[in-house]
Short mmCIF file of C-alpha atoms and ligand atoms in Angstrom, two decimals:
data_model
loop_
_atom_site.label_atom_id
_atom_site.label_comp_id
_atom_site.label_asym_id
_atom_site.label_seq_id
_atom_site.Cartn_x
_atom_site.Cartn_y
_atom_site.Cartn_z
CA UNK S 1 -104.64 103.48 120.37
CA UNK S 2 -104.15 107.09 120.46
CA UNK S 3 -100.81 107.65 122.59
CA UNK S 4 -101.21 109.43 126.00
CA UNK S 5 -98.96 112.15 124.94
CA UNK S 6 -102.04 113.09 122.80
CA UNK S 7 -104.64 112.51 125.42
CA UNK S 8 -105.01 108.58 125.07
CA UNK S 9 -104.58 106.68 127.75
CA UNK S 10 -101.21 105.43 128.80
CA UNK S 11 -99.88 101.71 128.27
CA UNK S 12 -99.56 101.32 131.93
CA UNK S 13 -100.19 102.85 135.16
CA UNK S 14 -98.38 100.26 137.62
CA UNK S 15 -94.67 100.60 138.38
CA UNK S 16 -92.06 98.00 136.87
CA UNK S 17 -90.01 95.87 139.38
CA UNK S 18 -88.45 97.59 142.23
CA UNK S 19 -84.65 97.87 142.60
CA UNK S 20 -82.53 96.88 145.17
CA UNK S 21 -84.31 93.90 145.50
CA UNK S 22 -83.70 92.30 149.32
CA UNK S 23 -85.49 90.27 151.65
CA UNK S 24 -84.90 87.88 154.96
CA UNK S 25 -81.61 87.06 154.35
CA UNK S 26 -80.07 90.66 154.34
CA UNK S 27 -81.91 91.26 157.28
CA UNK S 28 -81.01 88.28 159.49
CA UNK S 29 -76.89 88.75 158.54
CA UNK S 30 -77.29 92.78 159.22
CA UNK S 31 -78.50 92.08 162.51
CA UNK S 32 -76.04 89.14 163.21
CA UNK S 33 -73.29 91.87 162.43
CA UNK S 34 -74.86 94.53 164.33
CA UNK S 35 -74.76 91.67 167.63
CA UNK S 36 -71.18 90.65 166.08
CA UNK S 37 -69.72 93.97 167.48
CA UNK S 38 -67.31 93.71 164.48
CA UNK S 39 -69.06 96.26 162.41
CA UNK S 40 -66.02 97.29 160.61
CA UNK S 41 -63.84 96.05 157.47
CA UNK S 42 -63.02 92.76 159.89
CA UNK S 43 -65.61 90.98 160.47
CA UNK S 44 -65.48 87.24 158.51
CA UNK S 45 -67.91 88.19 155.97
CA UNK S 46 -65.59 90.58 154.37
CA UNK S 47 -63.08 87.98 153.17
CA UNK S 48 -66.11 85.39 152.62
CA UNK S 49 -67.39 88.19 150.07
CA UNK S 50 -63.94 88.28 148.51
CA UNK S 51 -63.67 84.77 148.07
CA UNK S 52 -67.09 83.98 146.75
CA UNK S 53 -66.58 86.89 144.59
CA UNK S 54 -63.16 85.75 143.05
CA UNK S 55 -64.82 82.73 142.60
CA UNK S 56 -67.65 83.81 140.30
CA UNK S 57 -64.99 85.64 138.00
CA UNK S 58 -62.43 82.83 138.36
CA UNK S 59 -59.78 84.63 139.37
CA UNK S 60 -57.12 83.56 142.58
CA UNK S 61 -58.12 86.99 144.17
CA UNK S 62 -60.44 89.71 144.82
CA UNK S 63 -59.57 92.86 147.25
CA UNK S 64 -62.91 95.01 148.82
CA UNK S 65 -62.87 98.51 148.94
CA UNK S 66 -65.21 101.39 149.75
CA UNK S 67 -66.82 101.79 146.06
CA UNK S 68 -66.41 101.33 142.03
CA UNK S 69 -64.29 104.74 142.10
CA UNK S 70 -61.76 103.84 144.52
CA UNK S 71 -62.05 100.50 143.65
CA UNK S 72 -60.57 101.67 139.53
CA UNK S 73 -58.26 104.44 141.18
CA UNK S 74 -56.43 101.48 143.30
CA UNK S 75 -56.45 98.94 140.31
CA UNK S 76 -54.71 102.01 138.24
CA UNK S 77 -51.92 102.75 140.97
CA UNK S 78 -51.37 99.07 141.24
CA UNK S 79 -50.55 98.50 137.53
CA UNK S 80 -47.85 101.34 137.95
CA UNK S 81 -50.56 104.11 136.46
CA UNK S 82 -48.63 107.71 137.87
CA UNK S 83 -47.35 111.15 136.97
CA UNK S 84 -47.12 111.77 133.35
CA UNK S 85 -48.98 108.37 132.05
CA UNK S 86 -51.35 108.49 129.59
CA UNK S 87 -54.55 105.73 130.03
CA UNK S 88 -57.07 105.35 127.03
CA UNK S 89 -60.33 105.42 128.21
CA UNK S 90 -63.41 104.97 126.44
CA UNK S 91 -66.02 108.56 126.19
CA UNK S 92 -69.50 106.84 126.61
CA UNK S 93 -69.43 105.82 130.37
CA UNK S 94 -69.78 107.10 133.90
CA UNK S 95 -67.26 109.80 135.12
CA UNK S 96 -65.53 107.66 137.44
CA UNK S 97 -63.77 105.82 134.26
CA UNK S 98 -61.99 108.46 133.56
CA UNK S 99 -61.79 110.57 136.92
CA UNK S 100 -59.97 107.58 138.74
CA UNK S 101 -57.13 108.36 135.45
CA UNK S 102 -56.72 111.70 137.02
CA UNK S 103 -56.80 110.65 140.96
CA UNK S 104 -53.96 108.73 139.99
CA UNK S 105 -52.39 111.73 138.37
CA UNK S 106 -52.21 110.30 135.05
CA UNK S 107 -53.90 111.34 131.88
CA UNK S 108 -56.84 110.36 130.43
CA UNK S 109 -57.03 109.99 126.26
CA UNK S 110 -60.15 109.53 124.88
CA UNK S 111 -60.72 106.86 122.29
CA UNK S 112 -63.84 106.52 119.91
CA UNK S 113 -66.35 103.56 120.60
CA UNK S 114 -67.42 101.01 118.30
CA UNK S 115 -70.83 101.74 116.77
CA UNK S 116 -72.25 98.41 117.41
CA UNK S 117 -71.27 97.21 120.63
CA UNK S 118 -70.66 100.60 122.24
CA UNK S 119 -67.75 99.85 123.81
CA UNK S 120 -64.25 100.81 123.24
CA UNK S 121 -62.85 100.17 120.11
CA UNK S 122 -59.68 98.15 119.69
CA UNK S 123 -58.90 99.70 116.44
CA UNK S 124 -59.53 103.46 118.24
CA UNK S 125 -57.82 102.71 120.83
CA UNK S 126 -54.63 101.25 119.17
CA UNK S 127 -55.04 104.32 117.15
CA UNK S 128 -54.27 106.86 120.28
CA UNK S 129 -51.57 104.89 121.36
CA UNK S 130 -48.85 107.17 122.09
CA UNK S 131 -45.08 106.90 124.05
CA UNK S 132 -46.34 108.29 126.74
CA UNK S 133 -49.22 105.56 126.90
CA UNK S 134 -49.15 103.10 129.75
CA UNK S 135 -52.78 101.42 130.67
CA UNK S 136 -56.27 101.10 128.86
CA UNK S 137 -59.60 101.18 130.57
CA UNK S 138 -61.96 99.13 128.99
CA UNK S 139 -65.08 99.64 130.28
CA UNK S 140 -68.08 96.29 129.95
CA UNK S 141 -70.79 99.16 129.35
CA UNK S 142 -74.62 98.08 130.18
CA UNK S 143 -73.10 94.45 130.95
CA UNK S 144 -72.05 93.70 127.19
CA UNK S 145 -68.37 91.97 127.74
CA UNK S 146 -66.17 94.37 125.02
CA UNK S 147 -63.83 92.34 122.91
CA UNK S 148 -61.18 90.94 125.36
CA UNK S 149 -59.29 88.64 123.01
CA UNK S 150 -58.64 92.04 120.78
CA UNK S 151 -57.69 93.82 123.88
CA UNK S 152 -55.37 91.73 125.56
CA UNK S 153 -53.52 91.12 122.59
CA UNK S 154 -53.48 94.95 121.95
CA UNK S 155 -52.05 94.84 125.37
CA UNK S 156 -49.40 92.84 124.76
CA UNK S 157 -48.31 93.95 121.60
CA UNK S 158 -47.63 97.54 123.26
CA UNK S 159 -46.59 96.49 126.85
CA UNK S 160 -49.65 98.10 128.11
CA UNK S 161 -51.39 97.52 131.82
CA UNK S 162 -55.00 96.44 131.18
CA UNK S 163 -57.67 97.60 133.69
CA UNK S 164 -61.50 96.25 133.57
CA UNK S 165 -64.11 98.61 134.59
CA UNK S 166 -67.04 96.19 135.20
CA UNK S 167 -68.95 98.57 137.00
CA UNK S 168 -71.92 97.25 135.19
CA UNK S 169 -71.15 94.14 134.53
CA UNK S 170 -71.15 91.36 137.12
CA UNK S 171 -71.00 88.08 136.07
CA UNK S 172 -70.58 88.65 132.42
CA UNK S 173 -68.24 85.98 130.28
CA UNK S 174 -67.13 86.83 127.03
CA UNK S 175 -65.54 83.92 125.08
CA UNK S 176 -65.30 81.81 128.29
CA UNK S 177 -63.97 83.57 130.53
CA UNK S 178 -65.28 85.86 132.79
CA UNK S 179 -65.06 90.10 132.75
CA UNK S 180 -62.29 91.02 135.18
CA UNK S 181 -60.28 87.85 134.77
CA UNK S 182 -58.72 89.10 131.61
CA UNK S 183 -57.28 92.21 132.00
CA UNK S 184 -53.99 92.57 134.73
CA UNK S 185 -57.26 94.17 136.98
CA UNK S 186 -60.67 94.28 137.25
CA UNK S 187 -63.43 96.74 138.84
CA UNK S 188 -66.85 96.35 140.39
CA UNK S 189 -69.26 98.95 141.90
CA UNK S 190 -71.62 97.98 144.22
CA UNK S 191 -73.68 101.39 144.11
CA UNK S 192 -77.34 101.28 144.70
CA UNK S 193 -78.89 100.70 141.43
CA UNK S 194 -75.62 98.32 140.42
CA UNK S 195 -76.60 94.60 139.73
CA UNK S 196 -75.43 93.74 142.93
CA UNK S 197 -75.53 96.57 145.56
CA UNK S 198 -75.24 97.54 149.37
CA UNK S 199 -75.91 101.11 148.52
CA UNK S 200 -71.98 101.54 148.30
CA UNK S 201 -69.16 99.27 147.85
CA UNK S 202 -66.46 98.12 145.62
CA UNK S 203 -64.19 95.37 144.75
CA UNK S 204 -61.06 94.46 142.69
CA UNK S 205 -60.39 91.20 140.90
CA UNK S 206 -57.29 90.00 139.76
CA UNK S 207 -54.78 86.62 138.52
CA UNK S 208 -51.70 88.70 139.95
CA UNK S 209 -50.95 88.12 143.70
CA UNK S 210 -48.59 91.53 143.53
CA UNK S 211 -51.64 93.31 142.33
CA UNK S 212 -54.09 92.13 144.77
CA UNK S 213 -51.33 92.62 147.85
CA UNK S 214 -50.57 96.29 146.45
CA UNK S 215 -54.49 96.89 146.24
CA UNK S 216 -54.75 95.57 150.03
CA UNK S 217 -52.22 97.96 150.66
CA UNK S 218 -53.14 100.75 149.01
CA UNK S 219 -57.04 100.07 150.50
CA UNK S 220 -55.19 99.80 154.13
CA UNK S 221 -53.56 102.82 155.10
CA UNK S 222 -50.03 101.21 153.45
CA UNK S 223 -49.48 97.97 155.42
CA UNK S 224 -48.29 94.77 154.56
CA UNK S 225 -50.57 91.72 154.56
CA UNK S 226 -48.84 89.97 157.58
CA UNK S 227 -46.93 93.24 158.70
CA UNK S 228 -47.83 95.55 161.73
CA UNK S 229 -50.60 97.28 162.73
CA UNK S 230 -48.32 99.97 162.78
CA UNK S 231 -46.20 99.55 160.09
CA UNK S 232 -46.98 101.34 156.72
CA UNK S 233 -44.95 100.83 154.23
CA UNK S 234 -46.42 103.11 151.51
CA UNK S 235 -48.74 105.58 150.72
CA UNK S 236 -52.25 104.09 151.32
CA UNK S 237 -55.39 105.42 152.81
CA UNK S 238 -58.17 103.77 154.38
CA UNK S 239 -60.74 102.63 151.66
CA UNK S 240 -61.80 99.80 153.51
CA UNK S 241 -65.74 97.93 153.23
CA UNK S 242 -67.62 97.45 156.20
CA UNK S 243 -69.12 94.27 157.69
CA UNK S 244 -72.79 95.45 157.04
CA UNK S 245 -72.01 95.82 153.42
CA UNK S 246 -69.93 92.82 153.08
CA UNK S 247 -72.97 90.74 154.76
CA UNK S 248 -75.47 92.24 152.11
CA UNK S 249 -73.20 91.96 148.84
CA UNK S 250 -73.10 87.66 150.24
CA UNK S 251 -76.87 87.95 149.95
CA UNK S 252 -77.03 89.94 147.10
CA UNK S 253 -74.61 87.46 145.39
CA UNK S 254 -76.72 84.20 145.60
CA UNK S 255 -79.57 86.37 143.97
CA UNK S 256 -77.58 87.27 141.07
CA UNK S 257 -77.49 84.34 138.72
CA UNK S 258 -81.21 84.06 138.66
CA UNK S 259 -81.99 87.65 138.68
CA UNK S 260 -79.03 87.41 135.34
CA UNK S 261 -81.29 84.41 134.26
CA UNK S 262 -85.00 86.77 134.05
CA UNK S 263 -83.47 89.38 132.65
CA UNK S 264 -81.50 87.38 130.38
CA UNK S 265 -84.95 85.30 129.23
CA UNK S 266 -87.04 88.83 129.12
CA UNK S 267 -84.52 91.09 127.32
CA UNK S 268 -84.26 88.32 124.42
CA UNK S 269 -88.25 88.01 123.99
CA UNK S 270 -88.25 91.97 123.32
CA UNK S 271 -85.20 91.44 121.14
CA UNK S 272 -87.55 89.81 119.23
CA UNK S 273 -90.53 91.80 119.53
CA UNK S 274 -88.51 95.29 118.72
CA UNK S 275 -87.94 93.65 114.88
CA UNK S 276 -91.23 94.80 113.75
CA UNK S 277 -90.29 98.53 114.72
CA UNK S 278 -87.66 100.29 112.47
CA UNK S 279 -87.56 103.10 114.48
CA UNK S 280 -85.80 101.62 117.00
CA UNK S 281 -82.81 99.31 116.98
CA UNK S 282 -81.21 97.33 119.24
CA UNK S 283 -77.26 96.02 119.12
CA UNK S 284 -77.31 92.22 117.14
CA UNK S 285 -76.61 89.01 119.60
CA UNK S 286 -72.71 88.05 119.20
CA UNK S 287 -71.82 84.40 119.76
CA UNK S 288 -68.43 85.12 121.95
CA UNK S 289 -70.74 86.51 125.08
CA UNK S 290 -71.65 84.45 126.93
CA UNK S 291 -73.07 85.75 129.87
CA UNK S 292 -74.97 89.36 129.75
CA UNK S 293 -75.82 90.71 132.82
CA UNK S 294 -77.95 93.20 130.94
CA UNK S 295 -77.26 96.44 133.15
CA UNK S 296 -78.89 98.51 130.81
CA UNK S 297 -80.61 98.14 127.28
CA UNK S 298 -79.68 101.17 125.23
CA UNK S 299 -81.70 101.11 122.15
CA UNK S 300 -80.87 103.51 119.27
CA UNK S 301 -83.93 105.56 117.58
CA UNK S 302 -83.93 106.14 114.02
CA UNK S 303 -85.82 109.30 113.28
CA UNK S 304 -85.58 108.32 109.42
CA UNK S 305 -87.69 105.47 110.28
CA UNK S 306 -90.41 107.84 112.77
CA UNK S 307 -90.92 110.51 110.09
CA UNK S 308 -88.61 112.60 111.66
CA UNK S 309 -89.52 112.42 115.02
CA UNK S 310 -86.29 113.31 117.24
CA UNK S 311 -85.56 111.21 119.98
CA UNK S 312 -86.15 113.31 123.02
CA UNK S 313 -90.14 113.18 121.74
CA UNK S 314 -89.88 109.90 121.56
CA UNK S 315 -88.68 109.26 124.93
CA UNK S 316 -90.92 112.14 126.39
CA UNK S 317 -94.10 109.78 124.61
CA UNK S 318 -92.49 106.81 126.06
CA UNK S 319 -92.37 108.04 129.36
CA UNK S 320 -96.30 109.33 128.68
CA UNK S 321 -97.10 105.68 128.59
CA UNK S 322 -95.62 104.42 131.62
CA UNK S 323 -92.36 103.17 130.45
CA UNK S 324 -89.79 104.76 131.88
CA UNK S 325 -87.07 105.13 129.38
CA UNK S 326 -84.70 107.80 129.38
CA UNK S 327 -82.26 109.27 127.25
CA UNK S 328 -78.56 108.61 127.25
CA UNK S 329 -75.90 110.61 128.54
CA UNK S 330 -76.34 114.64 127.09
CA UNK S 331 -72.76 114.27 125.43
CA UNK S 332 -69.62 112.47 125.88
CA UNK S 333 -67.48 112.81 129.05
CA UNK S 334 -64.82 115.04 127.65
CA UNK S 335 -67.59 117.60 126.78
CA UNK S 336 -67.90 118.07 130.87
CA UNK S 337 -67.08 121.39 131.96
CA UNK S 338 -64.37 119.44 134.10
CA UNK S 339 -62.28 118.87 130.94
CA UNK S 340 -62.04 122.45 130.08
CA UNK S 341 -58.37 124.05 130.37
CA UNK S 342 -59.35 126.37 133.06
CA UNK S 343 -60.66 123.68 135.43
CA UNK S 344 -56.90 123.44 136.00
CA UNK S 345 -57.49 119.42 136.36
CA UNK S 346 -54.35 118.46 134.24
CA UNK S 347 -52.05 121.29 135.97
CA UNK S 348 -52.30 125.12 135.59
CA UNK S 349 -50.18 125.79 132.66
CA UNK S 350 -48.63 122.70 132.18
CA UNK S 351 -49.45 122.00 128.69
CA UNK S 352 -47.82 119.15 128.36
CA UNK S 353 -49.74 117.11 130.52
CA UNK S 354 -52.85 117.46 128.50
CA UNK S 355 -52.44 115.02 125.67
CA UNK S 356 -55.49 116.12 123.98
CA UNK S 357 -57.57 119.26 123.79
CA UNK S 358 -60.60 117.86 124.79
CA UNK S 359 -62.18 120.49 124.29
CA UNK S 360 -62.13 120.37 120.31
CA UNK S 361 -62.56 116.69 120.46
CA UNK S 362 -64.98 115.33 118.58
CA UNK S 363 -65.12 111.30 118.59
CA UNK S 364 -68.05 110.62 116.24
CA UNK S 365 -69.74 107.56 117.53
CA UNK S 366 -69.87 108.40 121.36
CA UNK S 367 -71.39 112.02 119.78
CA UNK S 368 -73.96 109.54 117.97
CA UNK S 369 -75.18 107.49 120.75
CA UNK S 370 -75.60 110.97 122.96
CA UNK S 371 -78.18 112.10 120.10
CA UNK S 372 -80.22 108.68 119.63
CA UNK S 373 -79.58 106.75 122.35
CA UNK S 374 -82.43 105.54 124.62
CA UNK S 375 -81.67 103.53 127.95
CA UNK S 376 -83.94 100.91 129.51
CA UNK S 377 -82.78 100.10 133.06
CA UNK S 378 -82.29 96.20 134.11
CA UNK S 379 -85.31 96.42 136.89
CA UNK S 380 -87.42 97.05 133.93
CA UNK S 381 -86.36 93.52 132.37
CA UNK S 382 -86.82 91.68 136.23
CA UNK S 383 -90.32 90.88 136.10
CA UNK S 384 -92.35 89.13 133.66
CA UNK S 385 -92.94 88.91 130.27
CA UNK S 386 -96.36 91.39 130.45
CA UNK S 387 -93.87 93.63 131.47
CA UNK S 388 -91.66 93.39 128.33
CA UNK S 389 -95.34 93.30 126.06
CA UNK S 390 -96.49 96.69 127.60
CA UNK S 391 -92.48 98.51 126.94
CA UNK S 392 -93.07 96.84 123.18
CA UNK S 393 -96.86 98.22 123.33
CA UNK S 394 -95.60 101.38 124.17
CA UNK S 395 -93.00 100.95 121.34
CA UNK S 396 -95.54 100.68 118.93
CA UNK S 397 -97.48 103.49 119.61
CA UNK S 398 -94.94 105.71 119.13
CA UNK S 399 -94.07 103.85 115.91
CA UNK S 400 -97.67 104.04 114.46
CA UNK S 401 -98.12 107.97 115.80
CA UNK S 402 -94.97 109.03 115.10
CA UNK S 403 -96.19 111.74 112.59
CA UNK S 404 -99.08 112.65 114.74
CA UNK S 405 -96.02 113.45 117.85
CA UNK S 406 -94.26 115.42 115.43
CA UNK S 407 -97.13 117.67 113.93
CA UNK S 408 -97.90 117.95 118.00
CA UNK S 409 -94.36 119.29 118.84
CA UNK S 410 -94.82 122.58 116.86
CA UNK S 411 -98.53 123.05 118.45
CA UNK S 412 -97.21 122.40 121.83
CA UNK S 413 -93.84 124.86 121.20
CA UNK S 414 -96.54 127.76 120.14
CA UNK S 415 -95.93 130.39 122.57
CA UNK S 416 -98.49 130.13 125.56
CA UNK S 417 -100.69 133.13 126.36
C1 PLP H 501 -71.05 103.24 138.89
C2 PLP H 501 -69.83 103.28 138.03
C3 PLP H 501 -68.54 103.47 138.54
C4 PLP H 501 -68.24 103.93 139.93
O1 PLP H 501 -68.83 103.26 140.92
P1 PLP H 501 -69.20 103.94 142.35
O2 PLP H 501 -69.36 102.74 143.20
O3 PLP H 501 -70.44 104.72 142.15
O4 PLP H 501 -68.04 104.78 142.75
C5 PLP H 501 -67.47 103.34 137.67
N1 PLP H 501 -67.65 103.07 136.39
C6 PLP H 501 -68.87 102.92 135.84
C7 PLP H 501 -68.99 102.61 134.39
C8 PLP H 501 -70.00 103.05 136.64
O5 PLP H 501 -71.22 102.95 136.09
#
């Protein structure tokens, strides 16, 4: 099995499942809302959406908005998040978790994750609590639920607003309850290669009726739910969904528990496949989740165990056989050029508004996870188990030539004439 890096052939040749994923019904309800005439963020469907939505995460209410940004921006400014606050956020996640800190004027404050779940952790994130401290942001990264027992009570013990970014995780339960309904707010995207997507959307979920009627607000240029057309009683913009999307999120939505289901049934069979290869680990199961949405599979390569080999060959082999894996983000978000002084994004010369210099941060297991992390998107988990066999094939043959890749890498970086 010589690996097609090295001129073998490669594991596979045929693409993995497709994402989006739609059919009939997203076409029949487009075109009913094309005929409607209602093509904005009134036609039915919109609230419909909202109430299956708030449904699924058992919560009393859930607002639409334009997308997962907006959608964490309004949460924030909801829960009171301003001028001067400081929010903890978590370092290993998309932009937007910490960008929608700033669009709200606040701060963000970077807390370490926990090595084994890859989510914020608790004991980080009490750690960075400081006066000035008034939200967290826990983010349900890759669809693994983070520990919401830990951070509600963290949340109470400090008089902190807790906000949900479940950008990736729709559907997920941890302990019972679903992501979203713990926290005083929860966030969805509905991006194109989200779990459930009409190329762009949002939504917010939430127990508190003052939250959801400030998010309304805030989403609809300032009005009040049974107020004027014309009367805006705050600052609000228009962030609103539109019909079209609203019609495909419904459709999207009936998919999702099955599509949850596959992946669910496929993810655990290579769970138990990936035991026979040390140089690649995977996080353990954990009783208290109960429902992973499995948004991505990051999968953490151990060069002590591949003679060496770093992990940027061993994707580049991967990705030689077909599989296409990819490495994780190139460092942790403070390390963005955006988080430099002179980017002037926490005030020109107001010191005091940047609670930490991020950049001489250093938070050691987000830095870990940018060095050996590998991510397997959910489509790859969608379609059968033959699938799954040929990412473990692949797996293996990186495993078994690991020293052959690395005696490669120096013939290969010989300068070429
Ligand atoms: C995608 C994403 C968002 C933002 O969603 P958009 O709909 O793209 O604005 C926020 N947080 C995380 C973790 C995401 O992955």
């Amino acid at each position: 099995m010589a690996l097609a890096l090295l001129g073998g052939s490669p594991v596979r040749t045929r693409p993995f499942s497709a994402w989006p994923v739609s059919g009939a019904d997203e076409e029949h309800a487009l075109g009913d809302v094309l005929r409607s005439g209602v093509w904005g963020g009134y036609h039915p469907s919109v609230k419909a959406l909202e109430r299956a939505f708030a449904d699924l995460h058992e919560v009393p209410y859930a607002v639409s908005c334009a997308n997962g940004t907006v959608a964490l921006e309004v949460a924030l400014r909801a829960a009171g998040v301003g001028r001067d606050d400081e929010v903890i956020v978590p370092p290993f996640t998309f932009v937007a978790s910490a960008t929608a800190v700033l669009l709200c004027g606040a701060a963000p404050v970077f807390a370490d994750i926990d090595p084994h779940t890859l989510n914020l952790s608790p004991r980080a994130a009490e750690a960075a609590i400081t006066p000035r401290t008034r939200a967290l942001v826990v983010v349900h990264f890759g669809g693994r639920p983070a520990e919401m027992d830990a951070f509600t009570d963290l949340a109470r013990r400090h008089e902190l607003k807790l906000v949900e970014d479940c950008a990736h995780a729709h559907g997920a339960r941890w302990l019972g309850t679903p992501v979203g309904a713990w926290g005083d707010a929860g966030t969805f995207s509905f991006q194109g290669f989200k779990l459930m997507t009409a190329g762009e959307g949002g939504m917010i979920v939430t127990r508190s009726a003052d939250v959801a009627e400030l998010c309304w607000s805030y989403c609809n240029q300032g009005r009040r739910p049974d107020g004027g057309w014309f009367e805006h009683v705050r600052l609000g913009t228009n962030y609103r969904m539109t019909g079209f999307q609203a019609v495909v999120l419904q459709a999207q939505l009936r998919r999702l528990a099955d599509q949850t289901r596959v992946r669910a049934a496929n993810v655990a069979y290579f769970r138990t496949g990936l035991r026979n290869f040390p140089g690649f680990a995977m996080d353990a199961e954990d009783p208290r989740i109960e429902q992973h949405p499995y948004y991505l599979v990051t999968l953490r390569c151990r060069p002590a165990s591949l003679s060496g080999l770093p992990r940027d060959r061993a994707v580049e082999a991967m990705q030689a056989e077909g599989i296409p894996a990819k490495p994780t983000y190139p460092y942790p978000l403070y390390r963005n050029p955006l988080f430099r002084r002179e980017s002037g994004v926490l005030g020109r010369g107001e010191r005091s508004r940047a609670p930490q210099d991020y950049a001489q941060l250093v938070l050691p297991e987000a830095e870990r996870v940018c060095r050996d992390g590998i991510w397997l998107s959910h489509n790859l988990f969608l379609g059968d188990r033959a699938d799954v066999d040929d990412i473990l094939l692949a797996i293996e043959k990186v495993q078994q030539g690991a020293s052959l890749l690395l005696a490669s890498r120096s013939h290969a970086a010989r300068p070429s004439r």
